[in-house]
XYZ file of N, CA, C and O in Angstrom:
460
model
N 0.835 -1.197 0.049
C -0.026 -0.042 -0.144
C 0.882 1.338 -0.156
O 0.528 2.215 -0.556
N 1.849 1.130 0.887
C 2.824 2.328 0.818
C 3.581 2.641 -0.557
O 3.491 3.876 -0.697
N 3.852 1.793 -1.200
C 4.769 1.589 -2.401
C 3.650 2.292 -3.292
O 4.090 3.240 -4.218
N 2.378 2.313 -3.404
C 1.287 2.856 -4.109
C 1.168 4.201 -4.235
O 1.055 4.949 -4.953
N 1.443 4.714 -2.565
C 1.519 6.024 -2.286
C 2.525 6.611 -3.114
O 2.386 8.008 -3.450
N 3.506 6.297 -2.639
C 4.777 6.828 -3.072
C 5.052 6.979 -4.478
O 5.220 7.924 -5.314
N 4.229 5.916 -5.320
C 3.975 6.103 -6.830
C 3.377 7.544 -7.377
O 3.576 8.280 -8.316
N 1.978 7.682 -6.826
C 1.132 8.685 -7.019
C 1.769 9.963 -6.496
O 1.573 10.892 -7.455
N 2.490 10.108 -5.507
C 3.222 11.305 -4.761
C 4.278 11.479 -6.188
O 4.249 12.858 -6.625
N 5.116 10.562 -6.622
C 6.151 10.945 -7.363
C 5.563 11.050 -8.898
O 5.937 11.968 -9.708
N 4.509 10.683 -9.225
C 3.523 11.111 -10.414
C 3.032 12.599 -10.562
O 3.202 13.510 -11.269
N 2.754 12.792 -9.226
C 2.070 14.116 -9.217
C 3.282 15.029 -9.333
O 3.348 16.363 -9.921
N 4.429 15.150 -8.479
C 5.477 15.608 -8.547
C 6.122 15.922 -9.940
O 6.448 17.059 -10.367
N 6.121 14.658 -10.792
C 6.670 14.767 -12.326
C 5.928 15.737 -12.932
O 6.195 16.378 -13.588
N 4.522 15.602 -12.788
C 3.499 16.378 -13.639
C 3.805 17.821 -13.265
O 3.820 18.842 -13.983
N 4.088 18.080 -11.785
C 4.079 19.719 -11.773
C 5.370 20.329 -12.225
O 5.461 21.354 -12.499
N 6.596 19.457 -12.180
C 7.745 19.759 -12.916
C 7.506 19.980 -14.380
O 7.908 20.881 -14.916
N 6.773 18.895 -15.040
C 6.747 18.952 -16.509
C 6.019 20.493 -17.044
O 6.342 21.132 -17.846
N 4.992 20.397 -16.180
C 4.134 21.648 -16.383
C 4.518 22.840 -15.763
O 3.575 24.026 -15.852
N 5.513 23.026 -15.149
C 6.198 24.080 -14.406
C 5.101 24.595 -13.478
O 5.032 25.640 -13.341
N 4.483 23.858 -12.532
C 3.742 24.020 -11.830
C 4.418 24.062 -10.360
O 5.270 23.263 -10.126
N 3.627 25.015 -9.629
C 3.992 24.521 -8.119
C 2.940 24.602 -7.355
O 1.798 25.169 -7.289
N 3.146 23.834 -5.911
C 2.187 23.673 -5.135
C 2.501 24.897 -3.926
O 3.792 24.588 -3.326
N 1.882 25.389 -3.656
C 2.032 26.711 -2.683
C 0.759 26.558 -2.013
O -0.300 27.216 -2.474
N 0.662 26.510 -0.254
C -0.806 27.017 0.315
C -0.861 28.218 0.058
O -0.337 29.069 0.046
N -2.354 28.409 0.007
C -3.014 29.806 -0.135
C -2.879 30.293 1.126
O -2.977 29.695 2.155
N -2.460 31.652 1.285
C -2.580 32.343 2.268
C -3.935 32.299 2.869
O -4.923 32.165 2.061
N -4.181 32.588 4.250
C -5.789 32.819 4.556
C -6.199 33.991 3.864
O -5.675 35.024 3.467
N -7.563 33.755 3.442
C -8.260 34.908 2.553
C -8.087 36.034 3.030
O -8.182 36.319 4.239
N -7.870 37.506 2.184
C -7.811 38.657 2.686
C -9.031 39.038 3.234
O -10.046 38.461 2.573
N -9.292 39.906 4.113
C -10.107 40.475 4.445
C -10.693 41.764 4.141
O -9.929 42.811 4.306
N -11.366 41.873 2.894
C -11.421 43.196 2.253
C -12.222 44.234 2.866
O -12.037 45.547 2.665
N -13.087 43.798 3.762
C -13.850 44.808 4.752
C -12.992 45.580 5.371
O -12.620 47.060 5.712
N -11.690 44.885 5.772
C -10.460 45.619 6.788
C -9.933 46.471 5.786
O -9.338 47.552 6.260
N -9.585 45.698 4.512
C -8.596 46.268 3.539
C -9.275 47.643 3.232
O -8.524 48.779 3.058
N -10.646 48.002 3.034
C -11.251 49.215 2.988
C -11.091 50.019 4.151
O -10.964 51.400 3.880
N -11.264 49.767 5.416
C -10.827 50.698 6.435
C -9.378 51.058 6.324
O -9.263 52.341 6.865
N -8.466 50.057 6.046
C -7.371 50.629 6.132
C -6.907 51.477 4.979
O -6.196 52.597 5.199
N -7.594 51.319 3.841
C -7.413 52.382 2.665
C -7.894 53.753 2.962
O -6.891 54.610 2.918
N -9.179 53.707 3.808
C -9.570 55.063 4.007
C -8.634 55.973 5.142
O -8.659 56.926 5.024
N -8.128 55.208 6.075
C -7.179 55.615 7.062
C -6.015 56.013 6.562
O -5.481 57.384 6.436
N -5.228 54.932 5.427
C -3.688 55.710 5.210
C -3.754 55.688 3.818
O -2.440 56.318 3.527
N -4.360 55.561 2.873
C -4.428 55.642 1.582
C -5.238 56.799 0.800
O -4.977 57.402 -0.138
N -6.321 56.852 1.295
C -7.100 57.843 0.532
C -6.826 59.338 0.495
O -7.452 59.812 -0.517
N -6.135 59.729 1.377
C -5.676 61.105 1.107
C -4.981 61.337 0.091
O -5.082 62.350 -0.422
N -4.415 60.318 -0.488
C -3.679 60.403 -1.734
C -4.421 59.731 -2.935
O -4.340 60.058 -4.352
N -5.154 58.551 -2.416
C -5.524 57.865 -3.601
C -7.188 57.840 -3.757
O -7.725 56.790 -3.900
N -7.869 58.819 -3.271
C -9.317 58.988 -3.107
C -10.014 58.607 -4.533
O -9.717 58.415 -5.513
N -10.852 57.292 -4.195
C -11.779 56.724 -5.322
C -10.481 56.109 -6.280
O -10.889 56.145 -7.498
N -9.337 55.607 -5.970
C -8.370 54.983 -7.069
C -7.457 56.130 -7.745
O -6.667 55.659 -8.482
N -7.746 57.394 -7.700
C -6.991 58.529 -8.128
C -5.507 58.701 -7.399
O -5.103 57.923 -6.633
N -4.940 59.819 -7.825
C -3.647 60.056 -7.151
C -3.460 61.455 -7.460
O -3.349 61.852 -8.363
N -3.431 62.296 -6.127
C -3.331 63.523 -6.211
C -1.940 64.259 -6.418
O -1.566 65.146 -6.399
N -0.951 63.292 -6.419
C 0.300 63.494 -6.227
C 0.639 63.304 -7.751
O 1.438 64.304 -8.404
N 0.735 62.244 -8.143
C 1.126 61.839 -9.563
C -0.178 61.290 -10.393
O -0.552 60.281 -10.288
N -0.730 62.315 -11.255
C -2.170 61.733 -11.807
C -1.938 60.468 -12.460
O -3.057 59.404 -12.575
N -1.157 60.004 -13.251
C -0.910 58.935 -14.315
C -0.556 57.795 -13.435
O -0.797 56.455 -13.707
N -0.082 57.808 -12.162
C 0.271 56.705 -11.171
C -0.994 56.547 -10.332
O -0.861 56.505 -9.034
N -2.238 56.129 -10.897
C -3.452 55.844 -10.060
C -3.649 54.444 -9.871
O -2.740 53.572 -10.350
N -4.617 54.108 -9.369
C -4.972 52.835 -9.077
C -6.020 52.342 -9.795
O -6.933 51.202 -9.303
N -6.035 52.835 -10.778
C -7.194 52.379 -12.000
C -6.454 51.098 -12.547
O -5.167 51.051 -12.497
N -7.203 50.104 -13.000
C -6.864 48.949 -13.633
C -5.953 49.030 -14.898
O -5.017 48.489 -14.815
N -6.283 50.050 -15.595
C -5.500 50.144 -16.694
C -4.139 50.740 -16.439
O -3.029 50.292 -17.076
N -3.702 51.614 -15.107
C -2.450 52.234 -15.043
C -1.864 50.895 -13.897
O -0.714 50.778 -14.488
N -2.545 50.265 -13.301
C -2.146 48.909 -12.817
C -1.514 48.247 -13.687
O -0.355 47.724 -13.646
N -2.007 47.924 -14.420
C -1.551 46.793 -15.679
C -0.437 47.540 -16.192
O 0.523 46.877 -16.575
N -0.482 48.538 -16.863
C 0.545 49.551 -17.424
C 1.989 49.343 -16.787
O 2.843 49.296 -17.369
N 1.933 49.568 -15.382
C 3.092 49.632 -14.510
C 3.389 48.225 -13.749
O 4.322 48.201 -12.940
N 2.894 47.097 -14.277
C 3.024 45.670 -13.855
C 2.586 45.868 -12.525
O 3.024 44.779 -11.369
N 1.538 46.397 -11.945
C 1.300 46.534 -10.281
C -0.351 45.696 -10.277
O -0.977 46.237 -9.528
N -0.690 44.807 -11.385
C -1.861 44.514 -11.517
C -2.181 42.900 -10.719
O -2.829 42.154 -11.155
N -1.551 42.895 -9.469
C -1.581 41.776 -8.940
C -1.707 42.120 -7.209
O -1.110 42.971 -7.000
N -2.154 41.134 -6.473
C -1.988 41.343 -4.878
C -0.562 41.759 -4.548
O -0.094 42.584 -3.794
N 0.109 40.598 -5.295
C 1.463 40.472 -4.385
C 2.594 41.924 -4.971
O 3.332 42.269 -4.395
N 1.919 42.335 -6.297
C 2.969 43.669 -6.837
C 2.484 44.690 -5.890
O 3.240 45.578 -5.594
N 1.166 44.937 -5.731
C 0.678 45.788 -4.760
C 1.054 45.567 -3.371
O 1.915 46.832 -2.857
N 1.127 44.663 -2.764
C 1.744 44.532 -1.471
C 3.091 45.115 -1.256
O 3.525 45.572 -0.341
N 4.008 44.607 -2.388
C 5.238 44.856 -2.456
C 5.297 46.588 -2.415
O 6.304 47.108 -1.659
N 4.593 47.190 -3.157
C 4.708 48.777 -3.062
C 4.155 49.494 -1.944
O 4.685 50.246 -1.381
N 3.157 48.651 -1.246
C 2.568 49.156 -0.004
C 3.727 48.726 1.405
O 4.013 49.586 1.952
N 4.267 47.745 1.333
C 5.278 47.468 2.031
C 6.710 48.168 2.323
O 7.024 49.007 3.058
N 7.187 48.216 0.629
C 8.362 49.035 0.509
C 8.538 50.288 0.162
O 9.254 51.301 -0.286
N 7.216 50.815 -0.255
C 7.264 52.136 -0.969
C 8.035 52.273 -1.995
O 8.993 51.624 -2.618
N 7.741 53.350 -3.283
C 8.614 53.826 -4.292
C 8.493 55.238 -4.340
O 7.323 55.976 -4.702
N 9.586 55.802 -5.008
C 9.391 57.276 -5.098
C 8.677 58.040 -4.054
O 9.114 58.079 -3.103
N 7.494 58.730 -4.791
C 6.774 59.579 -3.740
C 5.894 58.554 -2.696
O 5.497 59.217 -1.873
N 5.466 57.335 -3.082
C 4.840 56.254 -2.394
C 5.419 55.920 -0.953
O 6.721 55.675 -1.187
N 5.185 56.532 0.179
C 5.702 55.941 1.537
C 5.671 54.161 1.724
O 4.682 53.740 1.266
N 6.919 54.044 2.470
C 6.563 52.546 2.733
C 5.811 52.610 4.103
O 5.902 53.267 4.965
N 5.088 51.166 4.008
C 4.047 50.967 5.502
C 4.414 50.069 6.105
O 3.726 49.299 7.231
N 5.716 49.417 5.822
C 6.302 48.001 6.592
C 6.210 48.356 8.077
O 6.172 47.328 8.721
N 6.386 49.426 8.546
C 6.689 49.934 9.990
C 5.265 49.984 10.473
O 5.154 50.408 11.655
N 4.021 50.628 9.817
C 2.868 51.131 10.286
C 1.826 50.027 10.085
O 0.933 49.973 10.982
N 1.803 48.892 9.126
C 1.138 48.108 9.031
C 1.489 46.515 9.284
O 2.596 46.269 8.639
N 0.609 45.796 9.744
C 1.197 44.362 9.793
C 1.198 43.821 8.328
O 0.366 44.258 7.326
N 1.786 42.694 8.076
C 1.594 41.821 6.799
C 0.133 41.547 6.491
O -0.083 41.439 5.253
N -0.484 41.194 7.569
C -1.896 41.108 7.338
C -2.787 42.228 6.743
O -3.581 41.850 5.851
N -2.791 43.087 7.465
C -3.396 44.333 7.005
C -2.790 44.847 5.375
O -3.660 45.222 4.366
N -1.425 44.933 5.139
C -0.932 45.184 4.011
C -1.697 44.224 2.868
O -1.974 44.467 1.688
N -1.884 42.574 3.258
C -2.336 41.726 2.475
C -3.933 42.422 2.330
O -4.604 42.130 0.774
N -4.619 42.450 3.075
C -6.043 42.818 3.110
C -6.231 44.260 2.169
O -7.073 44.567 1.069
N -5.350 45.257 2.469
C -5.431 46.436 1.478
C -4.999 46.212 0.061
O -5.629 46.921 -0.760
N -4.061 45.534 -0.090
C -3.800 44.929 -1.299
C -4.781 44.672 -2.075
O -5.388 44.956 -3.081
N -5.554 43.654 -1.525
C -6.477 42.916 -2.182
C -7.629 43.720 -2.559
O -8.414 43.622 -3.568
N -8.155 44.687 -1.386
C -9.057 45.594 -1.633
C -8.868 46.361 -2.747
O -9.722 46.594 -3.730
N -7.680 46.952 -2.941
C -7.078 47.889 -4.054
C -7.540 47.226 -5.254
O -8.048 47.764 -6.390
N -6.981 45.895 -5.574
C -6.959 45.167 -6.770
C -8.513 44.793 -7.105
O -9.067 45.098 -8.109
N -9.257 44.446 -6.042
C -10.597 44.484 -6.276
C -11.266 45.514 -6.579
O -12.170 45.362 -7.755
N -11.117 46.383 -6.137
C -11.624 47.767 -6.600
C -11.141 48.246 -7.806
O -11.971 48.964 -8.887
N -10.114 48.211 -8.358
C -9.561 48.397 -9.610
C -10.318 47.713 -10.720
O -10.997 47.925 -11.755
N -10.510 46.332 -10.363
C -11.317 45.563 -11.180
C -12.723 45.720 -11.533
O -13.489 45.563 -12.338
N -13.385 46.625 -10.448
C -14.502 46.902 -10.350
C -14.702 48.646 -10.903
O -15.885 48.788 -10.857
N -13.766 49.005 -11.162
C -14.043 50.524 -11.656
C -14.096 51.297 -10.648
O -14.428 52.581 -10.807
N -13.684 50.979 -9.203
C -13.835 52.134 -8.062
C -15.070 52.452 -8.053
O -15.220 53.787 -7.702
N -16.239 51.488 -7.894
C -17.269 52.028 -7.602
C -17.577 52.125 -6.174
O -16.981 51.802 -5.041
């Protein structure tokens, strides 16, 4: 019986390698309601309704996010965490979970046209 499981696991691993897939456990689902609260406190001053009062073209609309390669939760989380140019870093102010929540919220809003 154990040999059978080893073969199944070997086949699954080989399949993942052939198709260049990886198995990564998913993080706990982001809390977008919390993300909205965080956004309103920390981000809305510069990014009201997905705009950008500092640099108009660097807004949070889906078209701009795609243009600048920021159209994923991970990319948004990286810039929220580390900042860039005029964008402040929030790694000292927000927890990793809060950054995930707000990043997920931003992408969700961008995909919905910031309604």
